[in-house]
Each structure stands twice: as C-alpha cells, then as structure tokens.
Short mmCIF file of C-alpha atoms in Angstrom, two decimals:
data_model
loop_
_atom_site.label_atom_id
_atom_site.label_comp_id
_atom_site.label_asym_id
_atom_site.label_seq_id
_atom_site.Cartn_x
_atom_site.Cartn_y
_atom_site.Cartn_z
CA MET C 1 -17.04 29.75 -24.77
CA VAL C 2 -17.14 26.10 -23.85
CA THR C 3 -15.36 24.10 -26.49
CA GLN C 4 -15.47 20.36 -27.03
CA SER C 5 -12.09 19.98 -25.36
CA ASP C 6 -13.44 21.39 -22.09
CA ALA C 7 -15.83 18.49 -21.65
CA PRO C 8 -15.21 16.61 -18.39
CA ILE C 9 -12.67 13.80 -18.65
CA CYS C 10 -14.65 10.63 -18.12
CA SER C 11 -13.78 8.37 -21.07
CA PRO C 12 -10.82 7.56 -23.34
CA GLU C 13 -12.32 9.81 -26.05
CA THR C 14 -12.84 12.85 -23.80
CA ALA C 15 -9.36 12.40 -22.31
CA ILE C 16 -7.65 12.22 -25.72
CA GLU C 17 -9.66 15.28 -26.79
CA ALA C 18 -8.61 17.10 -23.61
CA LEU C 19 -4.91 16.68 -24.54
CA GLN C 20 -5.63 19.51 -27.04
CA SER C 21 -7.28 21.79 -24.46
CA GLU C 22 -6.32 25.48 -24.19
CA ASP C 23 -5.82 24.90 -20.47
CA ASN C 24 -2.45 23.33 -19.66
CA GLN C 25 -3.70 21.96 -16.35
CA ILE C 26 -6.42 20.06 -18.18
CA ARG C 27 -3.90 18.69 -20.66
CA TYR C 28 -1.72 17.53 -17.79
CA TYR C 29 -4.66 15.85 -16.08
CA ALA C 30 -5.69 14.20 -19.36
CA ALA C 31 -2.21 12.67 -19.75
CA TRP C 32 -2.36 11.37 -16.17
CA TRP C 33 -5.84 9.92 -16.76
CA LEU C 34 -4.81 8.14 -19.96
CA GLY C 35 -1.84 6.55 -18.21
CA LYS C 36 -3.79 5.49 -15.15
CA HIS C 37 -6.43 3.82 -17.28
CA GLN C 38 -3.84 2.43 -19.71
CA VAL C 39 -5.74 3.67 -22.75
CA GLN C 40 -3.85 1.93 -25.58
CA SER C 41 -5.48 4.07 -28.28
CA ALA C 42 -3.81 7.13 -26.70
CA GLY C 43 -0.28 6.06 -27.77
CA VAL C 44 0.02 8.44 -30.73
CA PRO C 45 -1.54 11.53 -29.06
CA LEU C 46 0.63 10.94 -25.97
CA CYS C 47 3.75 10.76 -28.19
CA GLU C 48 2.69 14.14 -29.65
CA ALA C 49 2.25 15.55 -26.14
CA LEU C 50 5.69 14.15 -25.29
CA ALA C 51 7.20 16.46 -27.95
CA ASP C 52 4.98 19.49 -27.24
CA GLU C 53 7.08 22.33 -25.86
CA ALA C 54 4.19 24.82 -25.48
CA TYR C 55 3.63 24.15 -21.77
CA ARG C 56 6.77 25.25 -19.99
CA THR C 57 7.24 26.50 -16.44
CA PRO C 58 9.31 29.65 -15.66
CA GLN C 59 12.03 27.33 -14.28
CA GLY C 60 12.29 25.65 -17.69
CA GLY C 61 10.47 22.37 -16.91
CA TYR C 62 7.97 20.64 -19.18
CA PRO C 63 5.19 19.24 -16.95
CA LEU C 64 3.03 17.92 -19.79
CA ARG C 65 5.96 16.18 -21.50
CA ARG C 66 6.96 14.50 -18.22
CA GLN C 67 3.41 13.32 -17.60
CA ALA C 68 3.12 12.04 -21.19
CA ALA C 69 6.33 10.04 -20.68
CA ARG C 70 4.99 8.49 -17.46
CA ALA C 71 1.70 7.64 -19.18
CA LEU C 72 3.54 5.95 -22.07
CA GLY C 73 5.44 3.90 -19.49
CA GLN C 74 2.10 2.77 -18.05
CA LEU C 75 0.82 1.85 -21.53
CA LYS C 76 3.96 -0.31 -22.01
CA ASN C 77 3.55 -0.18 -25.78
CA PRO C 78 6.91 -0.62 -27.59
CA GLN C 79 5.67 1.62 -30.43
CA ALA C 80 6.38 4.60 -28.14
CA THR C 81 10.08 3.64 -27.85
CA PRO C 82 11.44 5.94 -30.63
CA ALA C 83 9.54 8.97 -29.26
CA LEU C 84 10.83 8.29 -25.75
CA ILE C 85 14.41 7.89 -27.05
CA GLU C 86 14.00 11.27 -28.75
CA ALA C 87 12.85 12.81 -25.43
CA LEU C 88 16.12 11.65 -23.82
CA ASN C 89 17.84 14.42 -25.81
CA CYS C 90 16.12 17.16 -23.79
CA GLU C 91 19.02 18.86 -21.96
CA GLU C 92 16.94 21.52 -20.18
CA ASP C 93 14.65 19.28 -18.13
CA LEU C 94 16.35 16.36 -16.40
CA GLN C 95 13.05 15.37 -14.79
CA LEU C 96 11.65 14.81 -18.26
CA ARG C 97 14.70 12.72 -19.07
CA ALA C 98 14.17 10.72 -15.87
CA ALA C 99 10.52 10.11 -16.74
CA ALA C 100 11.48 8.98 -20.26
CA ILE C 101 14.16 6.63 -18.86
CA GLU C 102 11.66 5.10 -16.43
CA ALA C 103 9.15 4.61 -19.23
CA LEU C 104 11.78 2.92 -21.41
CA GLY C 105 12.65 0.63 -18.49
CA ALA C 106 8.98 -0.26 -18.03
CA ILE C 107 8.44 -0.94 -21.74
CA GLY C 108 11.56 -3.10 -21.94
CA ASP C 109 12.31 -2.58 -25.64
CA ASP C 110 15.98 -3.33 -26.37
CA ARG C 111 16.18 -0.47 -28.87
CA ALA C 112 16.59 1.83 -25.83
CA VAL C 113 19.76 0.08 -24.61
CA PRO C 114 22.49 1.91 -26.60
CA HIS C 115 20.90 5.28 -25.80
CA LEU C 116 20.78 4.54 -22.08
CA VAL C 117 24.37 3.29 -22.08
CA ALA C 118 25.41 6.47 -23.89
CA LEU C 119 23.82 8.58 -21.15
CA LEU C 120 25.62 6.53 -18.49
CA GLN C 121 28.95 7.07 -20.22
CA SER C 122 28.40 10.74 -21.13
CA GLY C 123 30.23 12.06 -18.06
CA LYS C 124 27.50 14.68 -17.60
CA GLU C 125 24.91 15.01 -14.83
CA GLN C 126 22.20 12.39 -15.27
CA PRO C 127 19.12 11.16 -13.39
CA LEU C 128 21.23 8.25 -12.13
CA GLU C 129 18.63 6.50 -10.00
CA ALA C 130 16.21 6.14 -12.90
CA LEU C 131 19.02 5.27 -15.29
CA ILE C 132 20.48 2.48 -13.12
CA GLU C 133 17.03 1.02 -12.46
CA ALA C 134 16.20 0.98 -16.17
CA LEU C 135 19.54 -0.67 -17.00
CA GLY C 136 18.71 -3.35 -14.42
CA SER C 137 15.20 -3.87 -15.77
CA LEU C 138 16.58 -4.17 -19.31
CA GLN C 139 19.30 -6.54 -18.02
CA VAL C 140 22.15 -4.54 -19.48
CA TRP C 141 24.89 -6.42 -17.64
CA SER C 142 27.75 -5.11 -19.80
CA VAL C 143 27.96 -1.94 -17.66
CA ARG C 144 28.42 -3.86 -14.39
CA SER C 145 31.76 -2.33 -13.40
CA HIS C 146 30.43 1.16 -14.00
CA ILE C 147 27.38 0.43 -11.78
CA GLU C 148 29.61 -1.05 -9.03
CA SER C 149 31.33 2.32 -8.68
CA PHE C 150 27.95 3.82 -7.66
CA LEU C 151 27.90 1.74 -4.46
CA ASN C 152 30.02 4.56 -3.01
CA HIS C 153 28.04 7.40 -4.56
CA ALA C 154 27.20 10.42 -2.37
CA SER C 155 23.47 9.79 -2.78
CA GLU C 156 22.00 6.89 -0.81
CA ARG C 157 19.26 6.55 -3.40
CA VAL C 158 21.87 5.99 -6.09
CA GLN C 159 23.68 3.47 -3.85
CA CYS C 160 20.42 1.53 -3.44
CA ALA C 161 19.67 1.64 -7.14
CA ALA C 162 23.14 0.19 -7.77
CA ALA C 163 22.56 -2.49 -5.11
CA ARG C 164 19.28 -3.43 -6.76
CA TYR C 165 20.94 -3.73 -10.21
CA LEU C 166 23.75 -5.85 -8.76
CA TYR C 167 21.33 -8.08 -6.88
CA LEU C 168 19.32 -8.72 -10.03
CA LEU C 169 22.57 -9.67 -11.75
CA THR C 170 24.32 -11.72 -9.04
CA GLN C 171 21.56 -12.79 -6.58
CA GLU C 172 24.07 -12.12 -3.78
CA PRO C 173 22.43 -11.29 -0.41
CA GLN C 174 24.91 -8.50 0.44
CA TYR C 175 23.12 -6.26 -2.05
CA ILE C 176 19.70 -6.86 -0.47
CA GLU C 177 21.21 -6.10 2.93
CA ARG C 178 22.36 -2.72 1.63
CA ILE C 179 18.75 -1.83 0.77
CA VAL C 180 17.26 -3.33 3.95
CA ARG C 181 19.56 -1.01 5.91
CA ASN C 182 17.63 1.93 4.51
CA LEU C 183 14.32 0.59 5.81
CA SER C 184 15.36 1.95 9.22
CA HIS C 185 16.79 5.21 7.87
CA ASP C 186 15.86 8.47 9.64
CA ASN C 187 14.64 9.90 6.37
CA ALA C 188 11.09 8.72 5.64
CA TYR C 189 11.58 9.13 1.90
CA LEU C 190 14.58 6.77 1.95
CA ARG C 191 12.61 4.26 4.04
CA TRP C 192 9.74 4.05 1.62
CA SER C 193 11.86 4.05 -1.46
CA ALA C 194 13.84 1.16 0.02
CA ALA C 195 10.53 -0.70 0.45
CA PHE C 196 9.78 -0.15 -3.23
CA ASP C 197 13.27 -1.33 -4.23
CA LEU C 198 12.79 -4.50 -2.18
CA GLY C 199 9.32 -5.03 -3.59
CA ALA C 200 10.82 -4.87 -7.06
CA ILE C 201 13.53 -7.40 -6.24
CA GLY C 202 10.98 -9.91 -5.04
CA HIS C 203 13.15 -11.76 -2.52
CA LEU C 204 11.74 -13.46 0.54
CA SER C 205 14.43 -12.16 2.91
CA ALA C 206 13.09 -8.68 2.22
CA ALA C 207 9.58 -9.54 3.36
CA LYS C 208 10.26 -9.64 7.07
CA ALA C 209 12.22 -6.42 6.92
CA ILE C 210 9.37 -4.72 5.06
CA GLN C 211 6.85 -6.00 7.59
CA GLU C 212 8.78 -4.46 10.49
CA ALA C 213 9.86 -1.21 8.83
CA LYS C 214 8.54 2.16 9.99
CA ILE C 215 6.57 2.85 6.84
CA ALA C 216 2.86 3.17 6.15
CA ASN C 217 0.91 -0.08 6.33
CA SER C 218 -0.39 0.37 2.78
CA LEU C 219 3.21 0.48 1.51
CA LYS C 220 4.01 -2.74 3.35
CA LEU C 221 0.99 -4.47 1.85
CA LEU C 222 1.74 -3.20 -1.63
CA ASN C 223 5.37 -4.31 -1.59
CA LEU C 224 4.70 -7.69 0.01
CA LYS C 225 2.14 -8.19 -2.72
CA ARG C 226 4.72 -7.32 -5.39
CA ILE C 227 7.07 -9.98 -3.98
CA LEU C 228 4.26 -12.54 -3.85
CA THR C 229 3.19 -11.71 -7.40
CA ALA C 230 6.76 -12.22 -8.62
CA ALA C 231 6.88 -15.58 -6.81
CA LEU C 232 3.59 -16.75 -8.29
CA GLU C 233 4.59 -15.71 -11.79
CA SER C 234 8.18 -16.96 -11.62
CA GLU C 235 9.16 -19.47 -14.24
CA THR C 236 12.49 -20.41 -12.68
CA GLU C 237 11.55 -21.35 -9.13
CA THR C 238 10.57 -24.87 -8.11
CA ALA C 239 7.11 -25.70 -6.76
CA ALA C 240 8.59 -26.18 -3.29
CA GLU C 241 10.26 -22.74 -3.34
CA LYS C 242 7.04 -21.13 -4.48
CA GLN C 243 5.06 -22.91 -1.82
CA LYS C 244 7.40 -21.71 0.92
CA LYS C 245 7.29 -18.13 -0.35
CA CYS C 246 3.52 -18.19 -0.62
CA ARG C 247 3.11 -19.43 2.92
CA VAL C 248 5.43 -16.83 4.44
CA LEU C 249 4.16 -13.91 2.39
CA MET C 250 0.48 -14.70 2.84
CA GLN C 251 0.99 -14.97 6.57
CA SER C 252 2.66 -11.55 6.60
CA ILE C 253 -0.08 -9.98 4.50
CA ASP C 254 -2.84 -11.63 6.57
CA GLU C 255 -1.41 -10.13 9.76
CA LEU C 256 -1.22 -6.61 8.30
CA LEU C 257 -4.83 -6.52 7.10
CA ILE C 258 -6.29 -5.33 10.40
CA GLN C 259 -3.70 -2.56 10.77
CA LEU C 260 -4.58 0.92 9.51
CA MET W 1 -24.20 9.69 52.59
CA MET W 2 -23.43 7.62 49.50
CA ASN W 3 -20.47 9.83 48.70
CA TYR W 4 -19.10 9.39 52.17
CA ILE W 5 -19.34 5.61 51.89
CA ASN W 6 -17.71 5.55 48.47
CA LEU W 7 -14.78 7.62 49.54
CA THR W 8 -13.93 5.40 52.47
CA SER W 9 -14.60 2.03 50.87
CA PRO W 10 -11.86 0.25 48.88
CA ASP W 11 -13.94 0.92 45.74
CA GLY W 12 -13.92 4.60 46.54
CA VAL W 13 -10.15 4.60 46.82
CA GLU W 14 -9.88 2.80 43.50
CA ASP W 15 -12.36 5.22 41.89
CA SER W 16 -10.38 8.22 42.99
CA ARG W 17 -7.13 6.62 41.80
CA ILE W 18 -8.71 6.14 38.37
CA ALA W 19 -10.06 9.68 38.39
CA GLY W 20 -6.50 10.82 39.09
CA LEU W 21 -5.16 8.78 36.17
CA ILE W 22 -7.84 10.17 33.85
CA ALA W 23 -6.91 13.71 34.85
CA GLN W 24 -3.25 12.84 34.30
CA LEU W 25 -4.04 11.45 30.84
CA ARG W 26 -5.82 14.67 29.85
CA ARG W 27 -2.84 16.75 31.05
CA ALA W 28 -0.11 14.51 29.62
CA ALA W 29 2.50 16.67 27.93
CA VAL W 30 4.41 14.11 25.86
CA PRO W 31 3.40 10.84 24.16
CA PRO W 32 5.42 8.50 26.47
CA GLU W 33 3.64 10.00 29.50
CA ALA W 34 0.22 9.53 27.89
CA ILE W 35 1.09 5.96 26.93
CA ALA W 36 2.23 5.11 30.47
CA VAL W 37 -1.09 6.38 31.87
CA ILE W 38 -3.01 4.43 29.21
CA GLN W 39 -1.22 1.24 30.39
CA ASP W 40 -2.38 1.92 33.96
CA LEU W 41 -5.94 2.60 32.83
CA ARG W 42 -5.88 -0.58 30.79
CA ALA W 43 -4.89 -2.55 33.88
CA ALA W 44 -7.74 -0.95 35.84
CA GLY W 45 -10.18 -2.35 33.29
CA THR W 46 -13.31 -0.51 34.46
CA PRO W 47 -15.88 1.13 32.13
CA ALA W 48 -14.98 4.56 33.57
CA VAL W 49 -11.78 4.55 31.48
CA ILE W 50 -13.54 4.07 28.14
CA GLN W 51 -14.50 7.68 27.48
CA PRO W 52 -11.06 9.13 28.23
CA LEU W 53 -9.45 6.44 26.05
CA ILE W 54 -11.79 7.38 23.19
CA GLU W 55 -10.86 11.04 23.70
CA VAL W 56 -7.15 10.38 23.11
CA LEU W 57 -7.84 8.70 19.76
CA SER W 58 -7.49 12.23 18.35
CA HIS W 59 -3.98 12.64 19.82
CA HIS W 60 -1.58 13.98 17.20
CA HIS W 61 1.14 11.39 17.84
CA PRO W 62 0.11 8.01 16.35
CA SER W 63 1.66 6.00 19.21
CA VAL W 64 -0.96 7.38 21.63
CA PRO W 65 -4.13 6.36 19.74
CA ALA W 66 -2.45 3.02 18.96
CA ALA W 67 -2.02 2.39 22.71
CA ALA W 68 -5.60 3.53 23.36
CA VAL W 69 -6.90 1.08 20.72
CA GLU W 70 -5.01 -1.75 22.48
CA ALA W 71 -6.59 -0.77 25.81
CA LEU W 72 -10.10 -0.48 24.31
CA VAL W 73 -9.75 -3.90 22.66
CA GLN W 74 -8.95 -5.39 26.08
CA LEU W 75 -12.14 -3.90 27.53
CA GLU W 76 -14.03 -5.91 24.90
CA SER W 77 -17.80 -5.93 25.29
CA ALA W 78 -18.04 -2.83 27.52
CA ALA W 79 -16.29 -0.65 24.92
CA VAL W 80 -18.54 -1.56 21.99
CA GLU W 81 -21.51 0.78 22.51
CA PRO W 82 -19.39 3.82 23.48
CA LEU W 83 -17.17 3.25 20.42
CA ILE W 84 -20.17 3.06 18.08
CA ALA W 85 -21.64 6.24 19.63
CA ALA W 86 -18.28 8.00 19.27
CA PHE W 87 -18.07 7.00 15.61
CA ARG W 88 -21.45 8.62 14.97
CA THR W 89 -20.57 11.90 16.68
CA SER W 90 -16.96 12.27 15.53
CA GLY W 91 -16.30 14.18 12.33
CA ASP W 92 -12.63 13.22 12.35
CA GLN W 93 -11.77 10.50 9.81
CA GLY W 94 -8.60 9.61 11.71
CA VAL W 95 -10.53 9.01 14.93
CA GLN W 96 -13.19 7.06 13.06
CA ALA W 97 -10.48 4.85 11.56
CA TYR W 98 -9.15 3.95 15.03
CA ILE W 99 -12.70 3.27 16.23
CA ILE W 100 -13.28 0.86 13.35
CA GLN W 101 -9.98 -0.86 14.09
CA ALA W 102 -10.94 -1.34 17.75
CA LEU W 103 -14.42 -2.62 16.84
CA ALA W 104 -13.01 -4.96 14.18
CA ARG W 105 -10.59 -6.48 16.66
CA ILE W 106 -13.25 -6.90 19.35
CA GLY W 107 -15.58 -8.59 16.85
CA ASP W 108 -18.79 -7.98 18.81
CA ALA W 109 -22.05 -8.49 16.91
CA ARG W 110 -23.37 -5.07 17.97
CA ALA W 111 -20.83 -3.52 15.56
CA LEU W 112 -22.18 -5.52 12.62
CA ASP W 113 -24.30 -2.75 11.06
CA LEU W 114 -21.53 -0.17 11.37
CA LEU W 115 -18.85 -2.44 9.88
CA VAL W 116 -21.17 -3.43 7.03
CA GLU W 117 -21.75 0.26 6.37
CA VAL W 118 -18.01 1.01 6.38
CA VAL W 119 -17.18 -1.80 3.95
CA GLY W 120 -19.64 0.14 1.84
CA VAL W 121 -21.59 -0.29 -1.32
CA SER W 122 -19.38 1.46 -3.88
CA VAL W 123 -17.08 -0.53 -6.11
CA ALA W 124 -14.34 2.06 -6.38
CA ASN W 125 -11.41 2.62 -4.15
CA HIS W 126 -11.48 5.81 -2.12
CA CYS W 127 -9.26 7.60 0.34
CA GLN W 128 -10.37 5.48 3.29
CA GLY W 129 -9.62 2.17 1.60
CA ASN W 130 -7.60 0.97 4.58
CA VAL W 131 -10.61 1.44 6.88
CA ARG W 132 -12.84 -0.60 4.59
CA ARG W 133 -10.25 -3.37 4.66
CA VAL W 134 -10.06 -3.35 8.46
CA ALA W 135 -13.87 -3.41 8.67
CA ALA W 136 -13.93 -6.43 6.37
CA ARG W 137 -11.63 -8.27 8.75
CA GLY W 138 -13.97 -7.30 11.60
CA LEU W 139 -16.85 -9.00 9.80
CA GLY W 140 -14.77 -12.19 9.80
CA ARG W 141 -14.46 -12.01 13.58
CA ILE W 142 -18.16 -11.26 14.06
CA GLY W 143 -19.09 -14.14 11.79
CA CYS W 144 -16.94 -16.44 13.93
CA ASN W 145 -18.25 -15.14 17.24
CA SER W 146 -21.97 -15.03 16.50
CA PRO W 147 -23.55 -17.79 14.40
CA GLU W 148 -26.79 -15.80 14.00
CA ASN W 149 -24.90 -13.13 12.03
CA VAL W 150 -23.03 -15.42 9.66
CA ALA W 151 -25.44 -14.81 6.79
CA ALA W 152 -25.13 -11.01 6.99
CA CYS W 153 -21.33 -11.16 7.25
CA VAL W 154 -20.96 -13.61 4.38
CA ALA W 155 -23.28 -11.53 2.18
CA LYS W 156 -21.22 -8.34 2.63
CA LEU W 157 -17.87 -10.15 2.36
CA SER W 158 -18.99 -12.00 -0.73
CA TRP W 159 -20.01 -8.71 -2.32
CA ALA W 160 -16.62 -7.17 -1.44
CA LEU W 161 -14.75 -10.20 -2.79
CA LEU W 162 -16.60 -10.08 -6.10
CA SER W 163 -16.97 -6.32 -6.60
CA ALA W 164 -14.38 -4.21 -4.77
CA GLU W 165 -11.76 -2.48 -6.88
CA ASP W 166 -9.10 -2.50 -4.15
CA TRP W 167 -7.15 -5.77 -4.14
CA ALA W 168 -6.46 -5.52 -0.40
CA LEU W 169 -10.18 -5.26 0.37
CA ARG W 170 -10.89 -8.34 -1.75
CA TYR W 171 -7.98 -10.17 -0.10
CA ALA W 172 -9.26 -9.21 3.38
CA ALA W 173 -12.75 -10.44 2.43
CA ALA W 174 -11.24 -13.78 1.37
CA VAL W 175 -9.36 -14.13 4.68
CA SER W 176 -12.54 -13.29 6.64
CA LEU W 177 -14.62 -15.80 4.68
CA ALA W 178 -11.97 -18.43 5.38
CA GLU W 179 -12.11 -17.53 9.07
CA ILE W 180 -15.91 -17.94 9.13
CA GLY W 181 -15.50 -21.21 7.27
CA THR W 182 -19.15 -22.25 6.99
CA ALA W 183 -20.61 -23.89 3.90
CA GLU W 184 -21.95 -20.54 2.63
CA ALA W 185 -18.57 -18.88 3.21
CA GLN W 186 -16.91 -21.66 1.26
CA ALA W 187 -19.44 -21.27 -1.54
CA ALA W 188 -18.69 -17.52 -1.69
CA LEU W 189 -14.98 -18.25 -2.02
CA GLN W 190 -15.58 -20.87 -4.68
CA GLN W 191 -17.75 -18.47 -6.66
CA ALA W 192 -15.03 -15.77 -6.62
CA LEU W 193 -12.11 -18.06 -7.54
CA SER W 194 -12.21 -18.05 -11.31
CA PRO W 195 -13.48 -14.48 -11.92
CA GLU W 196 -10.65 -13.08 -9.77
CA SER W 197 -8.13 -11.29 -12.01
CA ASP W 198 -5.36 -10.61 -9.48
CA VAL W 199 -2.93 -13.52 -9.04
CA VAL W 200 -2.30 -12.78 -5.39
CA VAL W 201 -5.96 -12.55 -4.40
CA GLN W 202 -6.70 -15.65 -6.44
CA ALA W 203 -3.90 -17.57 -4.73
CA ARG W 204 -5.26 -16.54 -1.33
CA ILE W 205 -8.76 -17.74 -2.27
CA GLN W 206 -7.27 -21.02 -3.48
CA THR W 207 -5.36 -21.45 -0.22
CA ALA W 208 -8.50 -20.69 1.80
CA LEU W 209 -10.48 -23.28 -0.12
CA GLU W 210 -7.75 -25.87 0.39
CA GLN W 211 -7.77 -25.21 4.13
CA LEU W 212 -11.55 -25.53 4.27
CA THR W 213 -11.89 -28.63 2.16
CA GLY W 214 -8.76 -30.28 3.48
CA GLU W 215 -7.88 -31.56 0.04
CA LYS W 216 -4.82 -30.82 -1.93
CA LYS W 217 -5.30 -29.52 -5.40
CA PRO W 218 -2.50 -29.03 -7.88
CA GLY W 219 -1.22 -25.45 -7.86
CA PHE W 220 1.53 -23.18 -6.65
CA CYS W 221 0.13 -22.84 -3.15
CA ASP W 222 -0.91 -26.42 -2.90
CA GLY W 223 -1.18 -27.72 0.64
CA LEU W 224 -0.26 -24.59 2.54
CA GLY W 225 -2.34 -25.69 5.51
CA ILE W 226 -1.62 -22.62 7.63
#
C-alpha cells in the first residue's frame, strides 16, 4: 500500500510528512532534505526526530538522530537549543553527540556553553574536534588553558582544532602556521580539513597557502570564498584592509576559475 | 616514390621522429615518462601530435591529462576541430572536462556552440558544475577574440549570471563579461548587480563595473583597478 508518507520528497510539506515514513532510509533522506533547504517550519518535527530512538544500527548508532541534529544546525534556529543539549546526553553514539555539538556551535546560543564546558571537563572520551570548534565559535575563552594542552594531542585534527580556537582568541600567526602545515600533509583528509579550518578563520595569509595546496579546485574556491565573505562582512576591519583583502582574494579566485 | 622522398627528406626524418615519440607515448609505463614525451611532442608542434594527445586525456593519473591539455592549448587553432570531434564521440565525462578546459583556454570561435551548450540551460547545479564554470570562462575569451560573436557570448553569460544556482558559475560569468568589456557586457553586469544575493559575487560584479567605467564608487572594493 502506498501511504501519504511515501510520496516523493519535493516540498517542505512532503519532506516533513516523510519524517514519519515506515522506511528509515526515507526518514533519513527527509531530514537531510529539510536541512539542505533550511525549512524553518521543520524545527519541531526535526527535534522529535532528534529524540527518536526507533532507527538504530546493529553497532548502536542512531543515523536519523545524527541527521536531524545536522539539519537543526543548518536551520540555525535557537529554539532547537534545549533539544540539542538533551541529545548531548547520549552516551552510546558519540557521532550523534558530535553532530549535536556542531549544531550548537552553528546556532550560537549561549545556553549551550555550560553543557559544552562540562563535556570538556568530564575526563571521558569526547568528540574533541567538534567540541573545540564549537567552543571557539561560541567564544568560550575561559577554557583557554585546557585547549592549549590539545596542541600536543595525538590526533592532528584535534591539534588543528585547538590552533583554530587559539587563533580566533589571540590572532597570533603561529596558530595559522600550524594549520597551513597540514595543507601539505600526506593524508588527503587532513589536507582538505585544514583548508576548511583556514576558510573558517578568514585570514589573508591562508589564501595563498590554500591556492597552492594539493586539494580539489572546488575546495580551494569554496574556502577562498569563505575568507572573502568574512572580509566583506567584517565590522572591525578598516576600508583599506578590506580593499587589500578583496583585491588579493578576487585575483586568486579569478585565476582558479578555468581550472577543473 | 613519394614515400621514398619523404623518408630521405628532412621532413621525413622529423615525421619518423614524431611517429617514434607517439609510439613511446602510447607505451609509456609511468606518468613521468608520459609527461616527458608530451613535452617533446609539444615542442614539435605539428598537427600529427593532436590525436595522440587527445588519447592520453583518459590517462588515470591526473598529471598526464594536465600536461596534454597544456600541449593542446599551445597548438591553438589546429587543435580546435579535433577537440570538438573528440568531445562528441567520447562518453567519458573526465575526458570531456579536459577537452572543455583546452577549448576554453584556446578561446577559438569554432568552440562557441559547444561551450554555450556546456554552460547549459538548467538553473540548478549538477555534478559537472566545474565544467560549466570553465566553459563560461571560455566564452569570455571567445568574446574577446572574435567581435562577431560578442552578442552570443554576452547572451549566454548574462543568462548564467542572472540564473545559475552555483555561485562559482555566476562569478565566472561576471569575470568573462568584464573581460569582454563591451557596452552590452557592461549592461549585463549592471543588470545583475542588485538582484545578486551572494556578497562575493556581488562584490566581483561591482569591481568589474568599476574597472569598466573607470569611476570610483563608494564601497568595500572601491577602486580595485586590477
């Protein structure tokens, strides 16, 4: 039998309806669709999906809950903050916790701060990369000394996340240099994630390094654009600083356009 | 008789050297070897090398097709028709992407219809978004090189600037319109300035207009004059 919820997902209404489908794959796709299209009216149904434990993999993960968290991060609606804080309590699926942390960082609601700090100080295994990035985005500078200790962490991703936090706080070039180093890393994943870190920082010295890195051209364009967007929208830089950044970044982007 | 003459003439010696290089290219075991042969073929600069260069666009290591694109671009006019024919017969999207890149960089008017077709008519982004962007830059070159095709180039670029979903395609269209720089190109940029929703694309349009009009207007990118 074809039910209403099996209608193709092609509008906000059909996608919200599809969150209730019998088919977990369809529910997952619906959550992705609602996030991609930033359907604000989907906030409440996505918060329900965030708490729905019915779809669980044999390994114990909750794919739908993770996707709902990511979608709520894309909606950026602070009304989802309490539901996302609740999802932080899930001990069985650290990927869900990571997705909830990222969403809280994207939303930027200060109500998340004490909960994120508590995770940092828990002494248990945490999705550190996401946690450090969210603490940076939320400008939680009180945990600085704790974050500094991660510069020597075993994971290079965690080291870069710490460098990004510390750059946002101090504006000292040494932290950018730490991330730029990874643009020439042997591991392709570390190269592209370094490009995203630099794109998020929005500093001009990163632009040249991004342009020359061995990463896909589309990633270079995207991250140069992120730096240029930050420059254009900055409220603290002078007109002369903006003008210089615009000139350099546009020249870089212009040159990359004819590359595949 | 002709064969005999060719083999003993200096041209015949050169032809057989090139034939040797082409055979070497087809046998090349590792990318550096293939690239070295491509450099030699590029220096030879005769139309005989075009087909073998097009063949290696399907090489699995990206450095090899990249070198072949460089060589094809240097052959300019002679490479245009074979590249267009190869685009039509190849079913490989990767090869087609390199062909579009070579044609875009050459900027010959014979590639106009193909590049217009690749920029496309659909608003949405799709998996070959990078190829559409490269084609849009090619239309800028064609518009510069052949005045009789300016109207067709500006029409497609103006459509892309106003309608494409992909910011990079709109940005590329703006750069190409600036490169063409005629009154109709300027009008297309002006028309797209205020509807543009992306700050980066809008800033690039603004910069292009400032370059074309030579006046400074107040704004973040005021007076970039690149």
